[in-house]
Coordinates of C-alpha atoms in Angstrom, one line a residue:
G1001 CA 82.6 103.2 22.0
M1002 CA 79.5 101.9 20.3
K1003 CA 76.4 101.0 22.2
T1004 CA 75.4 97.3 22.1
E1005 CA 72.4 98.1 20.0
E1006 CA 74.7 99.8 17.4
L1007 CA 76.7 96.6 16.9
F1008 CA 76.1 94.9 13.5
N1009 CA 76.1 91.5 15.3
D1010 CA 76.8 90.2 18.7
G1011 CA 76.2 87.2 21.1
D1012 CA 76.8 85.9 24.6
V1013 CA 76.5 82.9 26.8
D1014 CA 74.6 82.5 30.1
E1015 CA 76.5 79.6 31.7
E1016 CA 74.1 79.4 34.6
K1017 CA 71.0 79.0 32.4
K1018 CA 73.1 77.2 29.8
K1019 CA 71.7 79.5 27.1
I1020 CA 73.1 81.5 24.3
Y1021 CA 71.8 84.4 22.3
Y1022 CA 72.9 85.9 18.9
R1023 CA 71.6 88.9 17.0
V1024 CA 72.4 90.6 13.8
M1025 CA 71.5 94.1 12.5
I1026 CA 69.5 94.1 9.3
R1027 CA 69.6 97.2 7.1
G1028 CA 66.1 98.7 7.0
A1029 CA 64.2 100.8 4.4
M1030 CA 65.0 104.1 6.2
D1031 CA 68.7 103.6 5.6
A1032 CA 68.2 103.7 1.8
G1033 CA 69.9 106.7 0.2
N1034 CA 71.7 107.8 3.5
P1035 CA 75.2 108.8 2.3
L1036 CA 76.6 108.5 5.8
R1037 CA 76.0 104.8 6.1
G1038 CA 78.3 103.8 3.2
N1039 CA 77.4 101.4 0.4
F1040 CA 75.5 98.2 0.8
T1041 CA 78.6 96.0 0.3
D1042 CA 80.3 97.7 3.3
W1043 CA 77.2 97.0 5.4
Q1044 CA 77.2 93.4 4.5
A1045 CA 80.9 93.0 5.3
K1046 CA 80.5 94.6 8.7
A1047 CA 77.6 92.2 9.4
K1048 CA 79.9 89.3 8.5
M1049 CA 77.6 88.2 5.9
N1050 CA 78.5 85.3 3.5
P1051 CA 80.0 87.0 0.5
E1052 CA 78.0 84.6 -1.7
L1053 CA 74.9 86.5 -0.4
Y1054 CA 76.1 90.0 -1.5
Q1055 CA 74.1 89.8 -4.7
R1056 CA 71.2 92.1 -4.9
K1057 CA 68.3 89.6 -5.0
A1058 CA 65.1 91.0 -3.5
D1059 CA 63.9 88.1 -1.3
H1060 CA 63.2 89.8 2.0
L1061 CA 62.0 87.9 5.1
R1062 CA 58.3 88.2 5.4
P1063 CA 56.1 87.7 8.6
G1064 CA 54.8 84.1 8.7
E1065 CA 57.7 82.6 6.8
N1066 CA 59.6 79.8 8.5
L1067 CA 63.0 80.6 9.8
R1068 CA 65.5 77.7 10.2
I1069 CA 68.0 78.2 13.0
I1070 CA 71.0 75.9 13.2
L1071 CA 73.6 76.1 16.0
I1072 CA 77.0 74.4 16.0
N1073 CA 79.3 74.2 19.0
R1074 CA 82.7 74.7 17.4
Q1075 CA 84.4 72.9 20.3
T1076 CA 82.4 69.7 20.6
G1077 CA 80.6 69.7 17.3
Y1078 CA 77.2 69.3 19.1
I1079 CA 74.4 70.7 16.9
G1080 CA 70.9 71.8 17.4
S1081 CA 68.2 73.2 15.1
L1082 CA 64.8 74.8 15.2
T1083 CA 62.3 75.8 12.6
T1084 CA 60.1 78.8 13.8
P1085 CA 57.7 81.2 12.0
L1086 CA 58.8 84.8 11.7
K1087 CA 56.4 87.1 13.6
N1088 CA 55.3 90.5 12.7
I1089 CA 57.9 93.2 13.2
N1090 CA 55.4 95.3 15.3
E1091 CA 55.2 92.6 18.0
G1092 CA 58.9 93.2 19.0
G1093 CA 58.6 97.0 19.5
Y1094 CA 60.9 99.7 18.3
G1095 CA 61.2 98.0 15.0
A1096 CA 63.0 95.0 16.4
I1097 CA 62.4 91.5 15.1
S1098 CA 62.4 89.9 18.4
F1099 CA 60.3 87.2 19.8
P1100 CA 60.8 84.1 22.1
I1101 CA 61.4 80.7 20.5
A1102 CA 61.6 77.2 21.9
E1103 CA 64.8 75.9 23.4
I1104 CA 67.3 74.3 21.0
K1105 CA 68.8 71.1 22.3
M1106 CA 72.4 70.5 21.4
L1107 CA 73.1 66.9 20.6
P1108 CA 75.9 64.9 18.8
P1109 CA 75.5 65.3 15.1
N1110 CA 73.7 62.7 13.0
L1111 CA 77.0 62.2 11.2
S1112 CA 78.3 58.8 10.1
V1113 CA 81.6 57.9 8.5
R1114 CA 81.7 54.7 6.4
V1115 CA 84.7 53.0 4.9
E1116 CA 84.2 50.7 2.0
R1117 CA 86.6 48.6 0.0
R1118 CA 86.6 46.8 -3.4
T1119 CA 89.0 44.0 -4.0
T1120 CA 89.5 41.2 -6.6
V1121 CA 89.9 37.5 -5.7
E1122 CA 93.4 36.4 -6.8
H1123 CA 93.2 32.5 -6.5
G1124 CA 90.7 29.7 -6.1
L1125 CA 87.4 28.8 -7.7
T1126 CA 86.2 32.5 -7.6
K1127 CA 89.4 33.9 -9.1
D1128 CA 88.9 37.3 -10.7
E1129 CA 85.6 38.0 -9.1
E1130 CA 85.3 41.4 -7.4
R1131 CA 84.2 41.8 -3.8
H1132 CA 82.6 44.9 -2.2
Y1133 CA 82.9 45.1 1.6
Q1134 CA 82.1 47.5 4.4
V1135 CA 84.9 47.9 6.9
G1136 CA 83.8 47.7 10.5
Y1137 CA 85.1 49.9 13.3
E1138 CA 88.8 49.2 13.9
G1139 CA 88.6 46.8 11.0
G1140 CA 90.9 45.9 8.2
A1141 CA 91.6 46.5 4.5
T1142 CA 94.5 45.2 2.4
A1143 CA 97.3 46.8 0.5
N1144 CA 96.0 44.9 -2.6
D1145 CA 92.5 46.3 -2.6
N1146 CA 91.4 48.0 -5.9
V1147 CA 89.7 50.9 -4.1
I1148 CA 89.3 52.2 -0.6
E1149 CA 86.6 54.9 -0.1
I1150 CA 85.5 57.0 2.8
F1151 CA 82.0 58.3 2.8
T1152 CA 80.2 60.8 5.1
E1153 CA 76.5 61.2 5.7
W1154 CA 75.3 64.2 7.6
Y1155 CA 71.6 64.8 8.3
E1156 CA 69.3 66.4 10.8
Q1157 CA 68.6 64.3 13.9
D1158 CA 65.3 63.1 12.4
G1159 CA 66.9 62.3 9.1
R1160 CA 65.8 65.4 7.2
P1161 CA 68.3 67.0 4.9
L1162 CA 70.4 69.9 6.3
P1163 CA 70.6 73.1 4.2
E1164 CA 73.1 73.0 1.4
E1165 CA 74.2 76.5 2.5
L1166 CA 76.0 74.8 5.4
G1167 CA 78.4 73.3 2.9
E1168 CA 81.5 75.4 3.6
Y1169 CA 80.5 75.9 7.2
G1170 CA 80.4 72.3 8.1
Y1171 CA 82.9 70.1 9.9
T1172 CA 86.4 69.2 8.8
G1173 CA 87.5 65.6 8.5
R1174 CA 91.2 64.4 8.6
L1175 CA 92.8 61.2 7.4
A1176 CA 95.9 60.4 9.4
K1177 CA 98.2 57.4 9.9
I1178 CA 100.7 56.1 12.5
V1179 CA 104.2 57.5 11.8
A1180 CA 105.8 56.6 15.2
E1181 CA 104.8 55.0 18.5
N1182 CA 101.5 56.6 19.6
E1183 CA 102.0 59.4 17.0
L1184 CA 99.8 60.4 14.1
A1185 CA 100.5 62.5 11.1
P1186 CA 98.0 63.6 8.3
E1187 CA 98.0 61.7 5.1
G1188 CA 99.7 63.8 2.4
G1189 CA 98.0 65.9 -0.3
D1190 CA 94.3 66.4 -0.6
L1191 CA 93.7 63.4 1.7
A1192 CA 94.8 65.4 4.8
N1193 CA 91.8 67.7 5.5
F1194 CA 88.5 67.5 3.8
T1195 CA 85.2 69.4 4.2
I1196 CA 82.2 67.5 5.5
K1197 CA 79.1 68.8 3.8
P1198 CA 75.5 67.9 4.4
G1199 CA 74.1 64.8 2.8
K1200 CA 76.0 61.9 1.5
N1201 CA 79.5 62.5 0.1
R1202 CA 82.4 60.5 -1.0
Q1203 CA 85.2 62.2 0.7
V1204 CA 88.4 60.2 0.1
I1205 CA 89.2 57.6 -2.5
R1206 CA 92.3 55.5 -2.8
V1207 CA 93.0 53.6 -6.0
K1208 CA 95.3 50.6 -6.0
D1209 CA 98.9 51.8 -6.8
E1210 CA 102.4 51.5 -5.4
A1211 CA 101.6 54.3 -2.9
I1212 CA 99.2 52.2 -0.9
T1213 CA 101.2 50.5 1.8
R1214 CA 100.5 48.7 5.1
E1215 CA 99.3 51.5 7.3
H1216 CA 97.1 52.1 10.3
Y1217 CA 94.6 54.8 9.3
Y1218 CA 92.4 57.2 11.4
V1219 CA 89.6 59.4 10.5
H1220 CA 88.9 62.3 13.0
V1221 CA 86.4 65.1 12.7
H1222 CA 86.8 68.7 14.0
A1223 CA 84.0 71.1 14.6
E1224 CA 85.6 74.0 12.9
S1225 CA 85.2 74.5 9.2
K1226 CA 88.2 73.9 6.9
N1227 CA 88.6 77.6 6.3
N1228 CA 89.1 78.3 10.0
N1229 CA 92.2 76.1 10.4
P1230 CA 90.9 73.3 12.6
D1231 CA 93.4 72.1 15.2
F1232 CA 94.0 68.3 15.1
A1233 CA 97.6 68.6 16.4
T1234 CA 96.7 69.4 20.1
L1235 CA 96.3 66.1 21.8
G1236 CA 94.7 65.0 25.0
A1237 CA 91.1 64.1 24.6
G1238 CA 91.1 62.4 27.9
E1239 CA 93.2 60.1 30.0
G1240 CA 94.4 56.6 29.2
K1241 CA 93.9 55.7 25.6
L1242 CA 92.3 59.0 24.7
Q1243 CA 95.5 60.9 25.5
Y1244 CA 96.8 60.2 22.0
R1245 CA 93.7 61.5 20.3
P1246 CA 93.0 65.1 19.3
A1247 CA 91.9 67.2 22.3
H1248 CA 88.8 68.4 20.4
Y1249 CA 86.9 66.0 18.3
V1250 CA 83.4 65.6 17.0
P1251 CA 81.8 62.2 17.9
F1252 CA 80.3 60.5 14.9
K1253 CA 78.7 57.1 14.0
V1254 CA 80.7 54.1 12.8
A1255 CA 79.7 50.6 11.7
V1256 CA 80.0 47.9 14.4
F1257 CA 79.2 44.4 13.4
D1258 CA 76.2 42.9 15.2
E1259 CA 76.8 39.1 15.1
K1260 CA 73.6 38.2 17.0
A1261 CA 71.3 40.3 14.8
T1262 CA 72.9 38.9 11.7
I1263 CA 72.4 35.3 12.8
I1264 CA 68.8 35.9 13.7
S1265 CA 68.1 37.6 10.3
R1266 CA 69.7 34.8 8.3
N1267 CA 68.1 32.0 10.3
A1268 CA 64.7 33.7 9.6
W1269 CA 65.5 34.0 5.9
R1270 CA 66.5 30.3 5.7
R1271 CA 63.2 29.3 7.4
A1272 CA 61.2 31.5 5.1
R1273 CA 63.0 30.1 2.0
E1274 CA 62.2 26.5 2.9
Q1275 CA 58.6 27.5 3.2
G1276 CA 58.8 29.2 -0.3
Q1277 CA 58.1 32.7 1.2
V1278 CA 61.3 34.4 0.0
E1279 CA 63.7 34.1 -2.9
G1280 CA 66.8 36.1 -3.9
R1281 CA 70.0 36.9 -2.1
F1282 CA 71.2 35.9 1.3
P1283 CA 70.6 38.7 3.9
L1284 CA 73.5 41.2 4.3
P1285 CA 75.3 41.4 7.6
V1286 CA 73.8 43.7 10.3
Y1287 CA 75.8 46.6 11.6
R1288 CA 74.9 48.9 14.5
W1289 CA 75.8 52.6 14.0
L1290 CA 77.4 53.7 17.3
Y1291 CA 79.2 57.0 18.3
R1292 CA 83.0 56.8 18.5
P1293 CA 85.7 59.5 18.6
E1294 CA 87.2 58.2 15.4
M1295 CA 87.0 55.6 12.6
Q1296 CA 90.1 53.4 12.5
F1297 CA 91.2 50.7 10.1
S1298 CA 94.4 49.0 9.2
L1299 CA 95.9 47.7 6.0
F1300 CA 97.2 44.2 6.0
E1301 CA 99.0 42.1 3.3
L1302 CA 98.7 38.3 3.0
E1303 CA 101.2 36.6 0.8
M1304 CA 100.0 33.0 0.4
Q1305 CA 102.8 30.7 -0.7
R1306 CA 101.3 27.3 -0.7
I1307 CA 97.9 25.5 -0.1
T1308 CA 98.2 21.7 0.2
R1309 CA 95.5 19.1 0.3
V1310 CA 96.7 16.1 2.4
V1311 CA 94.6 13.3 1.1
D1312 CA 95.7 10.3 3.2
E1313 CA 96.6 9.9 6.9
E1314 CA 100.2 9.0 6.1
G1315 CA 100.7 12.2 4.1
N1316 CA 101.9 10.2 1.0
I1317 CA 99.3 11.8 -1.2
S1318 CA 99.3 15.6 -1.3
I1319 CA 97.9 18.0 -3.9
Q1320 CA 99.1 21.6 -4.4
V1321 CA 95.9 23.7 -5.2
L1322 CA 96.9 27.4 -4.9
N1323 CA 97.3 27.9 -8.6
S1324 CA 94.7 25.4 -9.7
D1325 CA 91.8 27.0 -11.8
R1326 CA 89.4 24.5 -10.3
P1327 CA 90.6 23.5 -6.8
E1328 CA 88.5 20.8 -5.0
L1329 CA 88.2 19.7 -1.4
S1330 CA 86.6 16.7 0.1
A1331 CA 85.4 15.6 3.5
G1332 CA 87.6 12.5 3.1
D1333 CA 90.8 14.6 3.0
N1334 CA 93.0 14.2 6.0
A1335 CA 94.1 17.9 6.2
V1336 CA 94.6 21.2 4.5
E1337 CA 98.0 23.0 5.0
L1338 CA 98.7 26.7 4.3
L1339 CA 102.1 28.4 4.2
F1340 CA 102.0 32.2 4.1
N1341 CA 103.3 35.6 5.2
L1342 CA 100.9 38.0 7.0
L1343 CA 102.4 41.5 7.0
A1344 CA 101.4 44.7 8.7
N1345 CA 103.0 48.1 9.6
D1346 CA 106.0 47.6 11.9
T1347 CA 104.6 50.2 14.3
A1348 CA 101.6 49.3 16.4
P1349 CA 98.3 51.3 16.1
L1350 CA 97.2 53.6 18.9
P1351 CA 95.7 51.6 21.8
L1352 CA 92.4 50.2 20.5
L1353 CA 89.2 51.7 21.9
G1354 CA 87.3 48.5 21.2
A1355 CA 88.1 44.8 21.7
E1356 CA 91.6 43.5 21.1
R1357 CA 92.1 42.3 17.6
E1358 CA 92.1 38.6 16.7
I1359 CA 93.3 37.8 13.2
I1360 CA 91.4 34.6 12.0
L1361 CA 91.9 32.0 9.3
S1362 CA 88.8 29.8 8.9
L1363 CA 87.7 26.8 6.9
G1364 CA 84.3 25.2 7.1
G1365 CA 83.5 26.6 10.6
A1366 CA 86.9 25.8 12.1
E1367 CA 88.9 28.9 13.1
I1368 CA 92.6 29.3 13.8
E1369 CA 94.0 32.5 15.3
I1370 CA 97.1 33.7 13.6
A1371 CA 99.7 36.4 14.3
I1372 CA 101.6 38.9 12.1
G1373 CA 104.7 37.3 10.7
S1374 CA 106.5 35.5 7.9
D1375 CA 106.7 31.8 7.0
Q1376 CA 103.7 30.8 9.0
Q1377 CA 102.1 27.4 8.6
V1378 CA 98.5 26.4 9.5
R1379 CA 97.0 23.0 9.3
F1380 CA 93.2 22.3 9.2
T1381 CA 92.2 18.8 10.2
S1382 CA 88.9 17.0 10.9
L1383 CA 87.4 17.9 7.6
T1384 CA 84.2 15.9 7.9
Q1385 CA 82.3 19.1 8.8
L1386 CA 82.8 20.3 5.2
N1387 CA 79.7 18.6 4.0
Q1388 CA 77.6 20.7 6.2
V1389 CA 78.1 23.6 3.8
D1390 CA 75.1 24.8 1.8
L1391 CA 75.6 23.9 -1.8
H1392 CA 74.6 27.5 -2.7
D1393 CA 77.9 28.5 -1.4
Y1394 CA 81.6 27.5 -1.9
M1395 CA 83.9 26.1 0.7
V1396 CA 86.2 29.0 1.5
I1397 CA 89.3 29.5 3.4
A1398 CA 88.9 33.1 4.7
L1399 CA 91.0 35.7 6.5
Y1400 CA 89.3 38.2 8.7
L1401 CA 89.3 40.0 12.0
N1402 CA 87.2 38.3 14.6
H1403 CA 85.1 41.3 15.4
D1404 CA 84.5 42.1 11.7
P1405 CA 84.1 38.6 10.1
E1406 CA 81.9 39.7 7.2
N1407 CA 84.7 41.8 5.8
L1408 CA 87.0 39.2 4.3
L1409 CA 90.6 40.3 3.8
W1410 CA 91.4 37.2 1.7
E1411 CA 89.6 34.2 0.4
F1412 CA 90.3 31.0 -1.4
A1413 CA 87.3 28.9 -2.6
F1414 CA 87.2 25.2 -3.2
G1415 CA 84.6 23.2 -5.1
L1416 CA 82.9 20.6 -3.0
A1417 CA 81.9 17.0 -3.5
D1418 CA 78.4 16.4 -2.1
I1419 CA 76.5 13.3 -1.2
D1420 CA 72.8 13.3 -0.2
V1421 CA 70.3 10.8 1.0
D1422 CA 66.8 11.0 2.5
S1423 CA 68.3 11.4 6.0
D1424 CA 65.1 12.7 7.6
N1425 CA 63.2 9.7 6.3
N1426 CA 60.2 11.4 4.7
D1427 CA 60.9 10.5 1.0
G1428 CA 60.5 6.8 1.3
F1429 CA 62.5 5.1 -1.5
N1430 CA 62.4 8.2 -3.7
E1431 CA 65.4 10.5 -4.4
P1432 CA 66.2 12.9 -1.5
T1433 CA 64.7 16.4 -1.9
L1434 CA 68.0 18.0 -1.0
T1435 CA 66.7 20.2 1.9
T1436 CA 68.6 21.9 4.6
E1437 CA 66.9 19.5 7.2
E1438 CA 68.4 16.5 5.4
D1439 CA 71.8 18.1 5.6
K1440 CA 71.4 18.8 9.3
V1441 CA 70.6 15.1 10.0
E1442 CA 73.4 13.8 7.8
W1443 CA 76.0 15.7 9.9
R1444 CA 74.5 15.7 13.3
K1445 CA 76.3 13.5 15.8
P1446 CA 74.0 10.6 16.9
K1447 CA 73.3 10.1 20.5
E1448 CA 74.9 7.2 22.3
A1449 CA 72.8 4.2 23.3
P1450 CA 71.7 4.2 26.9
P1451 CA 73.2 1.9 29.5
P1452 CA 71.2 -1.3 30.3
E1453 CA 69.6 0.2 33.3
N1454 CA 68.0 2.9 31.1
I1455 CA 67.0 0.6 28.3
G1456 CA 63.7 2.4 27.9
D1457 CA 65.4 5.7 26.9
T1458 CA 64.9 6.2 23.1
T1459 CA 66.8 9.5 22.7
H1460 CA 69.7 7.6 21.0
L1461 CA 67.2 6.8 18.2
K1462 CA 66.9 10.5 17.2
N1463 CA 68.7 11.5 14.0
P1464 CA 69.6 8.0 13.0
G1465 CA 70.0 8.9 9.3
K1466 CA 68.3 7.0 6.6
R1467 CA 66.6 3.9 7.7
S1468 CA 67.4 1.2 5.1
P1469 CA 65.8 -2.4 5.1
S1470 CA 68.1 -5.3 5.2
A1471 CA 68.6 -7.3 2.0
A1472 CA 69.0 -10.6 3.9
G1473 CA 65.3 -11.3 3.5
D1474 CA 63.4 -13.1 0.7
L1475 CA 60.4 -10.8 0.2
D1476 CA 59.1 -12.6 -3.0
E1477 CA 59.6 -16.1 -1.4
D1478 CA 61.6 -17.6 -4.2
Q1479 CA 64.1 -19.0 -1.8
I1480 CA 66.7 -16.5 -3.0
P1481 CA 67.6 -13.7 -0.6
V1482 CA 67.6 -10.1 -2.0
F1483 CA 71.4 -9.9 -1.7
A1484 CA 71.7 -12.7 -4.3
E1485 CA 68.9 -11.8 -6.7
F1486 CA 71.2 -9.9 -9.1
I1487 CA 72.7 -13.1 -10.5
Q1488 CA 69.7 -15.4 -10.6
I1489 CA 68.3 -16.4 -13.9
D1490 CA 65.1 -18.4 -14.0
Q1491 CA 63.9 -21.1 -16.5
S1492 CA 62.6 -18.5 -19.0
G1493 CA 65.9 -16.9 -19.2
D1494 CA 64.9 -13.7 -17.3
V1495 CA 67.0 -12.2 -14.6
G1496 CA 65.3 -12.9 -11.3
V1497 CA 64.7 -9.8 -9.2
D1498 CA 62.8 -9.4 -6.0
E1499 CA 59.9 -7.2 -7.0
A1500 CA 59.1 -6.4 -3.3
A1501 CA 62.6 -5.2 -2.5
S1502 CA 63.8 -1.6 -2.6
F1503 CA 67.2 0.1 -2.6
I1504 CA 67.9 3.6 -1.2
P1505 CA 68.7 6.3 -3.8
V1506 CA 71.9 8.3 -3.0
V1507 CA 72.6 11.5 -4.9
L1508 CA 76.2 12.4 -5.7
R1509 CA 77.2 15.9 -7.0
F1510 CA 80.3 17.9 -7.7
P1511 CA 80.7 21.5 -9.0
A1512 CA 80.2 22.2 -12.8
Q1513 CA 83.4 24.3 -12.6
L1514 CA 85.2 20.9 -12.7
D1515 CA 85.9 19.3 -16.0
P1516 CA 84.3 15.7 -15.8
E1517 CA 87.0 14.5 -18.1
K1518 CA 89.7 15.6 -15.6
V1519 CA 88.3 14.2 -12.3
Q1520 CA 88.2 10.9 -10.7
L1521 CA 85.7 9.9 -8.0
M1522 CA 85.9 7.7 -4.9
I1523 CA 83.3 6.4 -2.4
K1524 CA 84.5 5.2 1.0
Y1525 CA 82.1 2.9 2.9
E1526 CA 81.7 -0.6 4.5
A1527 CA 81.4 -2.4 1.2
S1528 CA 80.6 -6.1 0.7
D1529 CA 81.9 -7.3 -2.6
P1530 CA 79.2 -9.2 -4.5
K1531 CA 81.8 -11.2 -6.3
E1532 CA 82.6 -12.9 -3.0
L1533 CA 79.1 -14.2 -2.6
K1534 CA 79.1 -18.0 -2.1
K1535 CA 76.4 -20.5 -3.1
L1536 CA 76.5 -23.9 -1.3
S1537 CA 75.6 -27.1 -2.9
K1538 CA 72.0 -28.3 -2.5
D1539 CA 71.3 -31.1 -0.2
T1540 CA 68.7 -32.9 -2.4
D1541 CA 68.2 -35.8 0.0
H1542 CA 66.3 -33.7 2.4
I1543 CA 64.4 -31.4 0.0
K1544 CA 61.1 -32.4 -1.5
S1545 CA 60.4 -29.3 -3.5
E1546 CA 62.0 -26.0 -4.6
K1547 CA 60.3 -24.2 -1.8
D1548 CA 62.1 -26.3 0.7
L1549 CA 65.5 -24.9 -0.4
P1550 CA 67.1 -23.4 2.7
R1551 CA 67.9 -19.7 2.4
D1552 CA 71.4 -20.2 4.0
L1553 CA 72.6 -21.8 0.7
Y1554 CA 73.6 -18.3 -0.3
V1555 CA 76.4 -17.1 2.1
M1556 CA 77.5 -13.5 2.3
P1557 CA 81.2 -12.8 2.4
S1558 CA 82.9 -13.1 5.8
S1559 CA 84.2 -9.6 5.6
E1560 CA 82.7 -6.9 7.8
G1561 CA 81.2 -5.1 4.9
R1562 CA 77.5 -4.6 5.3
M1563 CA 76.6 -2.3 2.3
R1564 CA 76.7 -2.3 -1.5
I1565 CA 76.3 0.7 -3.7
W1566 CA 75.0 0.1 -7.2
K1567 CA 74.9 2.0 -10.4
K1568 CA 71.4 0.6 -11.0
N1569 CA 68.3 0.1 -8.8
V1570 CA 67.1 -3.2 -7.4
K1571 CA 64.8 -4.2 -10.3
A1572 CA 67.4 -3.7 -13.0
I1573 CA 69.9 -6.3 -14.4
R1574 CA 73.1 -5.7 -12.5
S1575 CA 76.6 -6.9 -13.1
R1576 CA 78.8 -7.8 -10.1
E1577 CA 81.8 -6.2 -11.8
S1578 CA 83.2 -2.9 -10.7
V1579 CA 82.0 0.2 -12.5
K1580 CA 85.7 0.8 -13.2
D1581 CA 85.5 -2.4 -15.3
G1582 CA 82.2 -1.7 -16.9
G1583 CA 80.0 -3.3 -14.3
D1584 CA 77.4 -1.9 -11.9
F1585 CA 79.0 -2.3 -8.5
V1586 CA 80.8 0.7 -6.8
P1587 CA 83.6 -0.7 -4.7
H1588 CA 85.0 0.9 -1.6
K1589 CA 88.0 3.3 -2.1
I1590 CA 88.4 2.7 -5.8
L1591 CA 88.8 5.6 -8.2
F1592 CA 86.4 5.7 -11.1
T1593 CA 85.3 8.3 -13.7
P1594 CA 82.1 10.3 -13.7
A1595 CA 81.0 8.8 -17.0
S1596 CA 81.2 5.3 -15.5
I1597 CA 78.1 6.0 -13.3
G1598 CA 76.4 8.5 -15.6
F1599 CA 77.0 11.9 -14.2
V1600 CA 75.0 14.7 -16.0
K1601 CA 75.0 18.4 -15.6
E1602 CA 72.0 19.8 -13.7
T1603 CA 69.7 22.2 -15.4
D1604 CA 68.2 24.0 -12.4
G1605 CA 70.9 26.6 -12.0
Q1606 CA 72.8 24.7 -9.2
K1607 CA 76.0 24.5 -11.4
M1608 CA 76.5 20.9 -10.4
Y1609 CA 77.1 17.6 -12.1
K1610 CA 74.8 14.9 -10.6
A1611 CA 74.4 11.1 -10.6
T1612 CA 72.1 8.8 -8.6
V1613 CA 73.4 5.5 -7.2
Y1614 CA 71.6 3.0 -5.0
L1615 CA 72.4 1.6 -1.6
E1616 CA 71.8 -2.0 -0.6
T1617 CA 72.2 -2.8 3.1
L1618 CA 73.1 -6.4 4.1
A1619 CA 72.9 -6.3 7.9
T1620 CA 71.3 -4.3 10.7
S1621 CA 73.0 -1.6 12.6
K1622 CA 74.2 -2.2 16.2
L1623 CA 73.7 1.5 17.0
A1624 CA 71.7 4.2 15.3
A1625 CA 73.7 6.0 12.7
D1626 CA 76.8 3.9 13.0
A1627 CA 77.5 3.7 9.3
E1628 CA 78.8 6.5 7.0
I1629 CA 79.5 7.0 3.4
I1630 CA 82.1 9.5 2.1
F1631 CA 82.2 10.8 -1.4
E1632 CA 85.4 12.3 -2.8
V1633 CA 86.3 14.1 -6.1
R1634 CA 89.9 14.3 -7.2
E1635 CA 91.1 16.5 -10.0
F1636 CA 94.0 15.6 -12.2
Q1637 CA 95.8 17.6 -14.9

């Protein structure tokens, strides 16, 4: 037999020291022209050299040049690398290029597998818009997606590129799907096995067609190259849940949604935006890249049959909005009802390695867990939280997995009616500045008043909403209270107004996607009808001058209403008639048109129609923040 030193290449493992060695014979100058050695191609073949390197290109190794050594464990996929300078041949003795190098540590590869999907919104205010989502670990996609792509990124541990020459000697990926209980089979065609090369590569792409069905998909990686027939069929990576996975797999990084980091990032962005420090888009969700034995995702299919707005408590007024081009939702609605089918593969996925899946439908912060099945019905109630939504966004009903909430599987967007006032009391009698802080106060529940024994406790006065002066006074001392000034005409024929009085500006808005010719508006509040104002007869026997006229000659209506909303401010001539009839008073719960109070389209890019009305308060509150105003927009065809 041949002596060890006569072998073209060989290697061995020292299990005690956990070391390996490998050596290869290189043809030297003295071998040139020796007829007994065979030709150069034979030599290269015996040395198991890459055939692509058979070409006669004179680029010999030279002392001092850097040599890059890369080791791959073909069982576990662990990888290590080292760059070392080539020393002088004489230092090894007997012509051997042999010198010690530093230890090479074997670590899991810096390999990530990422799944992305692109889908088109089918209904709602954002219909026909395309969405691009990253699919989290054990996340979801849909059978209606336009494109589903799988990307791999493979680099050195420190992020440096790996040599391109590793290409055909890299790992092998496999896309498989559930075919029976706890049984996987490779996806057909070119999607079964694919070579994982260094760098970033798009490995698998699925375009929307009839072949895309509701499947549970798995991406596994084997340490062998594709040409060496990697074995994915042998199972038993471990006990329990791992028993159904390939016995030999390469761990790689997958995207796991980090809810806490996402919230911190977005809150910081909001604060910076309010201070004028940042502009631009909302921060993207934060994902942590963690090692897992596989990348799993499932395809679902949602068939929405009906979306209904239930406007009144009795359910007598309901509006079907699924196929509306401009669906609208209001905080004054009683409920939103959905009827749908949610479908998935009849066979369950392999036991999940992460948290159990919860499939969620959400609306305005309210979440309802749903199950797989047909003819399901969900009802969202308590819609007052809808006005907490930032007007830079739409109000969206969304379907997602609870652990991957940024990856929306389905969405339906409504337009929103919005009402704003200077709720944080820093704009005086000017229009509100429409800040986030105002919104927070508007929809923050006020604290209850303390019991009598704690009468000094003032915490219930926090977040009272806008403080509005009572119109019961007579600030200009003309013996006519503010609440009656709008009808008074003095001897010169001018309308009497209280120059010292002030009303509170209230801004109303609705999305510009709505046609103002096809909507009607409504405001719900504790209204006092000015037409019910009573003026008592003067008792001239006891009055010596006009200044002695008692204020209580003007009597407010006996109804519980304590507010009025006007189309015009306090110093303008105002008609007591309803805006519906051409007047200036906005009644409670009466439909009127946008034109009747002067809505105009904003020019600051907000995509909203806007109008300003004015609030008059007639009585003081018994508790802080005990009065509310609800603004609704209703679309008709």
